[in-house]
Each structure stands twice: as structure tokens, then as C-alpha cells.
GROMACS .gro file of C-alpha atoms in nm:
model
  330
    1MET     CA    1  11.216  12.067  14.013
    2THR     CA    2  11.202  12.367  13.803
    3THR     CA    3  11.080  12.482  13.486
    4ARG     CA    4  11.307  12.562  13.180
    5PRO     CA    5  11.287  12.955  13.061
    6ARG     CA    6  11.026  13.050  12.818
    7GLY     CA    7  11.104  13.222  12.486
    8ALA     CA    8  10.906  13.531  12.379
    9ALA     CA    9  10.693  13.308  12.173
   10ARG     CA   10  10.534  13.138  12.479
   11SER     CA   11  10.509  13.445  12.692
   12ALA     CA   12  10.116  13.439  12.674
   13ARG     CA   13  10.107  13.124  12.822
   14LEU     CA   14  10.357  13.155  13.082
   15PRO     CA   15  10.108  13.271  13.388
   16VAL     CA   16   9.906  12.964  13.320
   17THR     CA   17  10.241  12.761  13.331
   18GLN     CA   18  10.362  12.926  13.641
   19GLU     CA   19  10.035  12.926  13.825
   20ILE     CA   20   9.902  12.558  13.762
   21VAL     CA   21  10.212  12.364  13.716
   22SER     CA   22  10.482  12.520  13.919
   23SER     CA   23  10.299  12.699  14.237
   24ASN     CA   24  10.053  12.422  14.315
   25PRO     CA   25  10.149  12.096  14.470
   26ILE     CA   26   9.989  11.784  14.333
   27GLY     CA   27   9.816  11.722  14.661
   28ASP     CA   28   9.667  12.019  14.702
   29ALA     CA   29   9.268  12.002  14.721
   30GLY     CA   30   9.229  12.371  14.560
   31GLN     CA   31   9.125  12.490  14.250
   32GLY     CA   32   9.459  12.511  14.098
   33SER     CA   33   9.601  12.198  14.180
   34THR     CA   34   9.801  12.023  13.877
   35VAL     CA   35   9.576  11.709  13.857
   36ARG     CA   36   9.231  11.856  13.839
   37ASN     CA   37   9.363  12.133  13.581
   38LEU     CA   38   9.524  11.908  13.335
   39ASN     CA   39   9.227  11.985  13.048
   40THR     CA   40   9.318  12.347  13.156
   41LEU     CA   41   9.685  12.302  13.077
   42LEU     CA   42   9.590  12.139  12.742
   43ARG     CA   43   9.316  12.413  12.620
   44HIS     CA   44   9.569  12.673  12.672
   45GLU     CA   45   9.805  12.482  12.459
   46VAL     CA   46  10.072  12.446  12.748
   47PHE     CA   47  10.199  12.120  12.610
   48SER     CA   48  10.245  12.245  12.251
   49SER     CA   49  10.563  12.402  12.138
   50GLY     CA   50  10.390  12.554  11.835
   51ASN     CA   51  10.369  12.430  11.467
   52GLY     CA   52  10.161  12.122  11.588
   53THR     CA   53  10.426  11.965  11.783
   54THR     CA   54  10.440  11.850  12.171
   55ASP     CA   55  10.690  12.033  12.415
   56ASN     CA   56  10.794  11.703  12.532
   57GLU     CA   57  11.014  11.846  12.825
   58LEU     CA   58  10.720  12.025  12.971
   59VAL     CA   59  10.500  11.712  12.921
   60ASN     CA   60  10.747  11.506  13.122
   61TYR     CA   61  10.781  11.761  13.394
   62VAL     CA   62  10.383  11.770  13.440
   63ALA     CA   63  10.385  11.355  13.424
   64GLY     CA   64  10.676  11.352  13.692
   65ARG     CA   65  10.482  11.607  13.924
   66ILE     CA   66  10.155  11.398  13.871
   67ALA     CA   67  10.363  11.075  13.958
   68ASP     CA   68  10.584  11.221  14.230
   69ALA     CA   69  10.576  10.919  14.505
   70ALA     CA   70  10.693  11.131  14.759
   71GLU     CA   71  10.424  11.409  14.739
   72ILE     CA   72  10.164  11.137  14.685
   73ARG     CA   73  10.224  10.981  15.017
   74ARG     CA   74  10.266  11.310  15.194
   75SER     CA   75   9.950  11.444  15.081
   76ARG     CA   76   9.772  11.097  15.168
   77GLN     CA   77   9.580  11.094  14.817
   78CYS     CA   78   9.418  10.785  14.734
   79PRO     CA   79   9.329  10.663  14.394
   80TYR     CA   80   8.996  10.835  14.329
   81GLN     CA   81   9.131  11.169  14.195
   82PHE     CA   82   9.373  11.007  13.947
   83LEU     CA   83   9.065  10.785  13.822
   84ALA     CA   84   8.877  11.094  13.751
   85ALA     CA   85   9.142  11.292  13.607
   86TYR     CA   86   9.237  11.021  13.349
   87LEU     CA   87   8.860  10.938  13.268
   88ASN     CA   88   8.777  11.327  13.232
   89ALA     CA   89   9.098  11.369  13.011
   90GLU     CA   90   8.993  11.573  12.709
   91GLU     CA   91   9.113  11.434  12.361
   92GLY     CA   92   9.483  11.525  12.273
   93MET     CA   93   9.579  11.476  12.645
   94PRO     CA   94   9.963  11.329  12.599
   95GLN     CA   95   9.987  10.971  12.624
   96ASN     CA   96  10.283  11.029  12.891
   97ILE     CA   97  10.042  11.203  13.121
   98LYS     CA   98   9.798  10.956  13.104
   99ALA     CA   99  10.055  10.711  13.189
  100ALA     CA  100  10.152  10.895  13.496
  101LEU     CA  101   9.799  10.887  13.628
  102HIS     CA  102   9.808  10.519  13.599
  103GLN     CA  103  10.146  10.506  13.800
  104ALA     CA  104  10.014  10.769  14.059
  105ALA     CA  105   9.712  10.555  14.119
  106GLU     CA  106   9.922  10.281  14.195
  107ILE     CA  107  10.123  10.471  14.471
  108ALA     CA  108   9.804  10.628  14.598
  109CYS     CA  109   9.718  10.264  14.681
  110GLY     CA  110   9.954  10.279  14.949
  111ASN     CA  111   9.754  10.557  15.107
  112VAL     CA  112   9.433  10.316  15.144
  113PRO     CA  113   9.414  10.222  15.470
  114GLU     CA  114   9.428   9.841  15.604
  115LEU     CA  115   9.097   9.713  15.730
  116PRO     CA  116   9.088   9.526  16.069
  117GLY     CA  117   9.004   9.204  15.875
  118PRO     CA  118   8.899   9.101  15.515
  119VAL     CA  119   8.569   9.221  15.401
  120LEU     CA  120   8.335   9.118  15.129
  121ILE     CA  121   8.253   9.403  14.891
  122GLY     CA  122   7.938   9.409  14.683
  123LEU     CA  123   8.018   9.586  14.378
  124ASP     CA  124   7.676   9.683  14.197
  125THR     CA  125   7.712   9.645  13.837
  126SER     CA  126   7.350   9.715  13.717
  127GLY     CA  127   7.250   9.917  13.437
  128SER     CA  128   7.176  10.219  13.619
  129MET     CA  129   7.529  10.249  13.773
  130GLY     CA  130   7.611  10.349  13.412
  131ALA     CA  131   7.522  10.697  13.499
  132ALA     CA  132   7.756  10.980  13.548
  133VAL     CA  133   7.847  10.978  13.929
  134THR     CA  134   7.783  11.358  13.934
  135GLY     CA  135   7.440  11.322  13.812
  136ASN     CA  136   7.365  11.490  13.472
  137ARG     CA  137   7.464  11.851  13.492
  138GLY     CA  138   7.437  11.941  13.110
  139ARG     CA  139   7.682  11.977  12.876
  140GLY     CA  140   8.072  12.045  12.990
  141ALA     CA  141   7.950  12.005  13.345
  142THR     CA  142   7.880  11.586  13.351
  143SER     CA  143   8.162  11.364  13.468
  144LYS     CA  144   8.283  11.125  13.250
  145MET     CA  145   8.315  10.901  13.569
  146ARG     CA  146   8.036  10.666  13.632
  147CYS     CA  147   7.910  10.534  13.922
  148VAL     CA  148   8.020  10.204  13.807
  149ASP     CA  149   8.398  10.336  13.771
  150VAL     CA  150   8.385  10.461  14.122
  151ALA     CA  151   8.261  10.137  14.269
  152ALA     CA  152   8.516   9.923  14.096
  153LEU     CA  153   8.756  10.169  14.199
  154PHE     CA  154   8.704  10.155  14.575
  155ALA     CA  155   8.670   9.746  14.533
  156ALA     CA  156   8.989   9.728  14.339
  157ALA     CA  157   9.178   9.976  14.601
  158ILE     CA  158   9.043   9.788  14.901
  159LEU     CA  159   9.116   9.454  14.737
  160ARG     CA  160   9.480   9.564  14.683
  161ARG     CA  161   9.542   9.665  15.038
  162ASN     CA  162   9.333   9.384  15.195
  163PRO     CA  163   9.407   9.085  14.951
  164ASP     CA  164   9.199   8.827  15.153
  165SER     CA  165   8.904   9.011  15.100
  166VAL     CA  166   8.663   8.923  14.844
  167VAL     CA  167   8.456   9.117  14.587
  168VAL     CA  168   8.136   9.028  14.426
  169PRO     CA  169   8.001   9.212  14.124
  170PHE     CA  170   7.629   9.177  14.082
  171ASP     CA  171   7.310   9.307  13.936
  172THR     CA  172   7.014   9.064  13.948
  173ALA     CA  173   7.294   8.772  13.951
  174ALA     CA  174   7.607   8.765  14.130
  175TYR     CA  175   7.948   8.709  13.934
  176GLU     CA  176   8.255   8.573  14.008
  177ALA     CA  177   8.527   8.820  13.979
  178LYS     CA  178   8.859   8.714  13.810
  179VAL     CA  179   9.105   8.940  13.930
  180ASP     CA  180   9.480   8.936  13.820
  181PRO     CA  181   9.697   9.076  14.135
  182GLN     CA  182   9.925   9.210  13.827
  183ASP     CA  183   9.686   9.452  13.702
  184THR     CA  184   9.721   9.804  13.766
  185ILE     CA  185   9.480   9.956  13.991
  186LEU     CA  186   9.289  10.144  13.715
  187SER     CA  187   9.318   9.828  13.491
  188LEU     CA  188   9.174   9.620  13.759
  189ALA     CA  189   8.895   9.863  13.821
  190GLU     CA  190   8.814   9.877  13.412
  191ARG     CA  191   8.775   9.498  13.464
  192LEU     CA  192   8.554   9.504  13.748
  193ALA     CA  193   8.320   9.755  13.583
  194LYS     CA  194   8.242   9.544  13.280
  195TYR     CA  195   8.025   9.287  13.515
  196GLY     CA  196   7.672   9.314  13.481
  197GLY     CA  197   7.442   9.572  13.340
  198GLY     CA  198   7.085   9.436  13.434
  199GLY     CA  199   6.855   9.528  13.718
  200THR     CA  200   6.969   9.556  14.086
  201ASP     CA  201   6.949   9.291  14.405
  202CYS     CA  202   7.157   9.439  14.662
  203SER     CA  203   7.100   9.130  14.889
  204LEU     CA  204   7.295   8.913  14.651
  205PRO     CA  205   7.656   8.967  14.798
  206LEU     CA  206   7.513   8.881  15.133
  207VAL     CA  207   7.350   8.571  14.988
  208GLN     CA  208   7.723   8.479  14.877
  209ALA     CA  209   7.857   8.557  15.201
  210ASN     CA  210   7.619   8.331  15.359
  211GLY     CA  211   7.647   8.073  15.139
  212LYS     CA  212   7.975   8.036  14.909
  213TYR     CA  213   8.164   8.209  15.175
  214ALA     CA  214   8.002   8.074  15.483
  215LYS     CA  215   8.305   7.916  15.642
  216ARG     CA  216   8.521   8.243  15.629
  217ARG     CA  217   8.559   8.523  15.867
  218PHE     CA  218   8.484   8.868  15.773
  219ALA     CA  219   8.544   9.186  15.940
  220GLY     CA  220   8.211   9.283  15.763
  221VAL     CA  221   8.049   9.379  15.431
  222VAL     CA  222   8.067   9.673  15.222
  223LEU     CA  223   7.810   9.758  14.962
  224VAL     CA  224   7.899  10.000  14.683
  225SER     CA  225   7.579  10.085  14.489
  226ASP     CA  226   7.350  10.384  14.363
  227ASN     CA  227   7.084  10.193  14.593
  228GLU     CA  228   6.822  10.158  14.302
  229SER     CA  229   6.730   9.800  14.443
  230TRP     CA  230   6.420   9.699  14.569
  231VAL     CA  231   6.439   9.367  14.420
  232TYR     CA  232   6.454   9.032  14.657
  233ALA     CA  233   6.428   8.665  14.600
  234GLY     CA  234   6.343   8.720  14.242
  235ARG     CA  235   6.038   8.947  14.316
  236THR     CA  236   6.039   9.279  14.144
  237PHE     CA  237   5.974   9.552  14.426
  238GLY     CA  238   5.957   9.250  14.647
  239TYR     CA  239   6.017   9.284  15.045
  240GLY     CA  240   6.107   9.019  15.331
  241GLN     CA  241   5.896   8.963  15.599
  242GLN     CA  242   5.755   9.244  15.783
  243ASP     CA  243   5.883   9.479  15.510
  244ALA     CA  244   6.232   9.423  15.551
  245THR     CA  245   6.481   9.466  15.276
  246GLY     CA  246   6.660   9.154  15.143
  247VAL     CA  247   6.979   9.324  15.280
  248MET     CA  248   6.847   9.339  15.627
  249LEU     CA  249   6.741   8.971  15.621
  250GLU     CA  250   7.054   8.829  15.487
  251TRP     CA  251   7.287   9.061  15.715
  252GLN     CA  252   7.102   8.924  16.020
  253LYS     CA  253   7.202   8.577  15.884
  254PHE     CA  254   7.562   8.698  15.803
  255VAL     CA  255   7.591   8.823  16.162
  256GLY     CA  256   7.451   8.519  16.309
  257ASN     CA  257   7.709   8.297  16.088
  258GLN     CA  258   8.011   8.532  16.198
  259GLN     CA  259   7.914   8.487  16.545
  260ARG     CA  260   7.937   8.089  16.494
  261LEU     CA  261   8.280   8.107  16.359
  262ASN     CA  262   8.400   8.365  16.631
  263PRO     CA  263   8.213   8.322  16.940
  264SER     CA  264   8.408   8.614  17.082
  265CYS     CA  265   8.257   8.826  16.808
  266PRO     CA  266   8.006   9.081  17.021
  267SER     CA  267   7.681   9.111  16.890
  268PRO     CA  268   7.481   9.462  16.830
  269SER     CA  269   7.208   9.369  17.053
  270GLN     CA  270   7.484   9.319  17.354
  271GLY     CA  271   7.552   9.685  17.337
  272GLU     CA  272   7.943   9.614  17.333
  273ALA     CA  273   8.162   9.848  17.132
  274GLY     CA  274   8.490   9.724  16.944
  275TRP     CA  275   8.527   9.438  16.687
  276GLY     CA  276   8.196   9.313  16.539
  277PRO     CA  277   8.079   9.241  16.170
  278LYS     CA  278   7.968   9.568  16.033
  279LEU     CA  279   7.796   9.689  15.722
  280VAL     CA  280   7.856   9.980  15.518
  281CYS     CA  281   7.636  10.087  15.253
  282ILE     CA  282   7.781  10.343  15.004
  283ASP     CA  283   7.519  10.522  14.819
  284LEU     CA  284   7.688  10.699  14.528
  285GLN     CA  285   7.373  10.869  14.422
  286ALA     CA  286   7.265  10.971  14.785
  287TYR     CA  287   6.910  10.889  14.745
  288THR     CA  288   6.639  10.912  15.016
  289THR     CA  289   6.604  10.561  15.036
  290THR     CA  290   6.820  10.317  15.208
  291GLN     CA  291   6.860   9.922  15.206
  292ALA     CA  292   6.949   9.940  15.602
  293PRO     CA  293   6.866  10.156  15.864
  294GLU     CA  294   7.163  10.331  16.064
  295ARG     CA  295   7.245  10.166  16.399
  296GLU     CA  296   7.569  10.027  16.573
  297ASP     CA  297   7.693   9.779  16.321
  298ILE     CA  298   7.551   9.948  16.005
  299LEU     CA  299   7.678  10.254  15.846
  300ASN     CA  300   7.530  10.473  15.527
  301ILE     CA  301   7.750  10.691  15.352
  302GLY     CA  302   7.620  10.917  15.089
  303GLY     CA  303   7.841  11.009  14.778
  304PHE     CA  304   8.233  10.950  14.738
  305SER     CA  305   8.555  11.136  14.796
  306ASP     CA  306   8.869  10.988  14.906
  307ALA     CA  307   8.806  11.053  15.223
  308VAL     CA  308   8.519  10.722  15.236
  309PHE     CA  309   8.832  10.471  15.237
  310SER     CA  310   8.923  10.623  15.616
  311VAL     CA  311   8.554  10.641  15.729
  312VAL     CA  312   8.505  10.273  15.658
  313ALA     CA  313   8.802  10.182  15.795
  314SER     CA  314   8.762  10.350  16.124
  315PHE     CA  315   8.402  10.223  16.147
  316LEU     CA  316   8.503   9.867  16.072
  317SER     CA  317   8.767   9.892  16.351
  318GLY     CA  318   8.505  10.016  16.599
  319ASP     CA  319   8.720  10.297  16.686
  320ALA     CA  320   8.454  10.552  16.770
  321GLY     CA  321   8.700  10.849  16.829
  322ARG     CA  322   8.879  10.798  16.520
  323PHE     CA  323   8.519  10.736  16.324
  324VAL     CA  324   8.418  11.085  16.448
  325ALA     CA  325   8.727  11.249  16.362
  326GLU     CA  326   8.710  11.089  15.993
  327VAL     CA  327   8.368  11.189  15.960
  328VAL     CA  328   8.405  11.530  16.081
  329GLU     CA  329   8.687  11.583  15.813
  330LEU     CA  330   8.451  11.430  15.554
   0.00000   0.00000   0.00000
């Protein structure tokens, strides 16, 4: 698609339009990509025809680039970047562009890898998850995207591609997530982000897995949190036997139960590669503490990007070569 010619009155803004809108593909992860520079376009009044009116033709052109299905699939972008752009859109961003971000996120869900089996996703919705995912970087540099927004988007995207999976929002209680499959991915993420708000007990999703969902087979468990949790069994800063975290004690129960459900499932203690229940702990704030130590069946990830989806899928699949390749790329 090409842009229409600009009149002399628009000449001052033309270089910005050409550089950001025409020259950079949406999937480009560089500085000038269309999605990452929507606020720049707005500030330079590229969406304005003058006299307070909107240049609908250009707005529709940019919206079309954002929701270009072929380009999104080619670039293998996942929904994260579109939610980031949506939440960080400045006041005055045209509604058509916001709608395009919703549509793009839906398309990008097709790029989220299918997992080797259903997983239980523990979604931390405690009060501390309301902090900006980037941390406080001062005025103008702090993202409007909260940790809970990222966690909810991850859960929603995985659930969309792996519908037999289970999402358990939690703080110091576990909640039953009511998911409408007709929701858009961004609406679903917004709904999931509304649960909770209290303290944090990261063992609760595993407690649910070992209780309410004890008869279901899972490929593993993914905990998405800021890791501010040392609450166990109702005790603040409480630990289990031999100073074990509640997560580790419940994880051992989970592995044992999954082995009973599937006797062919290898145990980490057997030193076997391949399929087996695995635990992934995604720490969005990358603190120095962790709920579970790194080992054959446990992976800790600090921070978040679109690449996390592929890293989780390869680790759960037990594909060592693919996993190493994904980590190097990340």
C-alpha cells in the first residue's frame, strides 16, 4: 500500500510520516516500527489535517498497517507488543488505531505456540502486581503497563491457543476465573487482571492443581508473578519443612500425582529427558529471590517479552536443542 501525496501545508510533517509510517514494517523490532511509534505520530500531529480535524485517510492507513495479518504472521509477533501500545497510547489517539491494536492482538494469538499438553497457569493478582512492569523510571519513562496486565495477557494468550488449560488467579486466596471464549484477547486479559489485590501466596495454584484438579493431567504449571511471596499455609513469611517454600512442597505433590495419573511419565529423579511435568516461574520484576530452585523440571524466567511464549513451549516440550536456541534468541 502507498500513501497519498501531501500538500505543501503538510510538508513539515512529511519526513516523520515517511520514516515511521511508510519505511518501517510493523514487525520490525527497531526504534522506528509503526506500533512502537504511535505516540510519536500523534505528537507530530501526523493524524491531523489541520483546523482540529482528523486525517481519516492516514489514520485508516496506519490502522491497516497495524492489523496487517500477513505481516503479523510473517514477523511472528505475539500479543504483548500490541497490549503495550494500547495501554501506553496517549490521550487523543484515534479510536480506529486502538481498535486495530485489538485486532492485531487477536491475529498475533495465532503466533503463540501450542503446548505439548494443557497447563495450569497461576496468575498473581496481588496488590504489588499493580506496579509498572518496567519499575518506576520517573515521569515519562514509566510504562502504563502493570505487572498484572502482562500476567493476564500471558494467561489469556496461552488459554486461547491451549483451551484445555486452566487459569487460577490468586493473591492470598485462589479465584475461579470465568472466561468467555468470545472475548477478544485484550478484553480477556483486562477481565483476568481484575481479580485479587491482596497479599501473595504463590503455592495456591499448585494447591488447586493438587485438589480441585487432581484428576486432570497437565504438561506442567506456569506461575506468573512478581515473586513477592513468602506466605505459606496462612503464615506470613512462613516456610515449609526444612525451610522449603510452599511452592516446592506443593510441586512435589503435583509431580507425584501426575505420575499416578500417567505411570509412563518420567520423574526428574530418574534423570530422563523428554515429557514430564515441568514448572515455569516467570518473575516479571526479576528479584534475586525465587520460589523454586533451577533444576531439570524447573525453569525461572526474569522479565518478559514476546520470546517468553516460545521459551515456555520448548521447555515444556522437553526439546533441549530447541530450548537452548530459544533462550539464546531471548
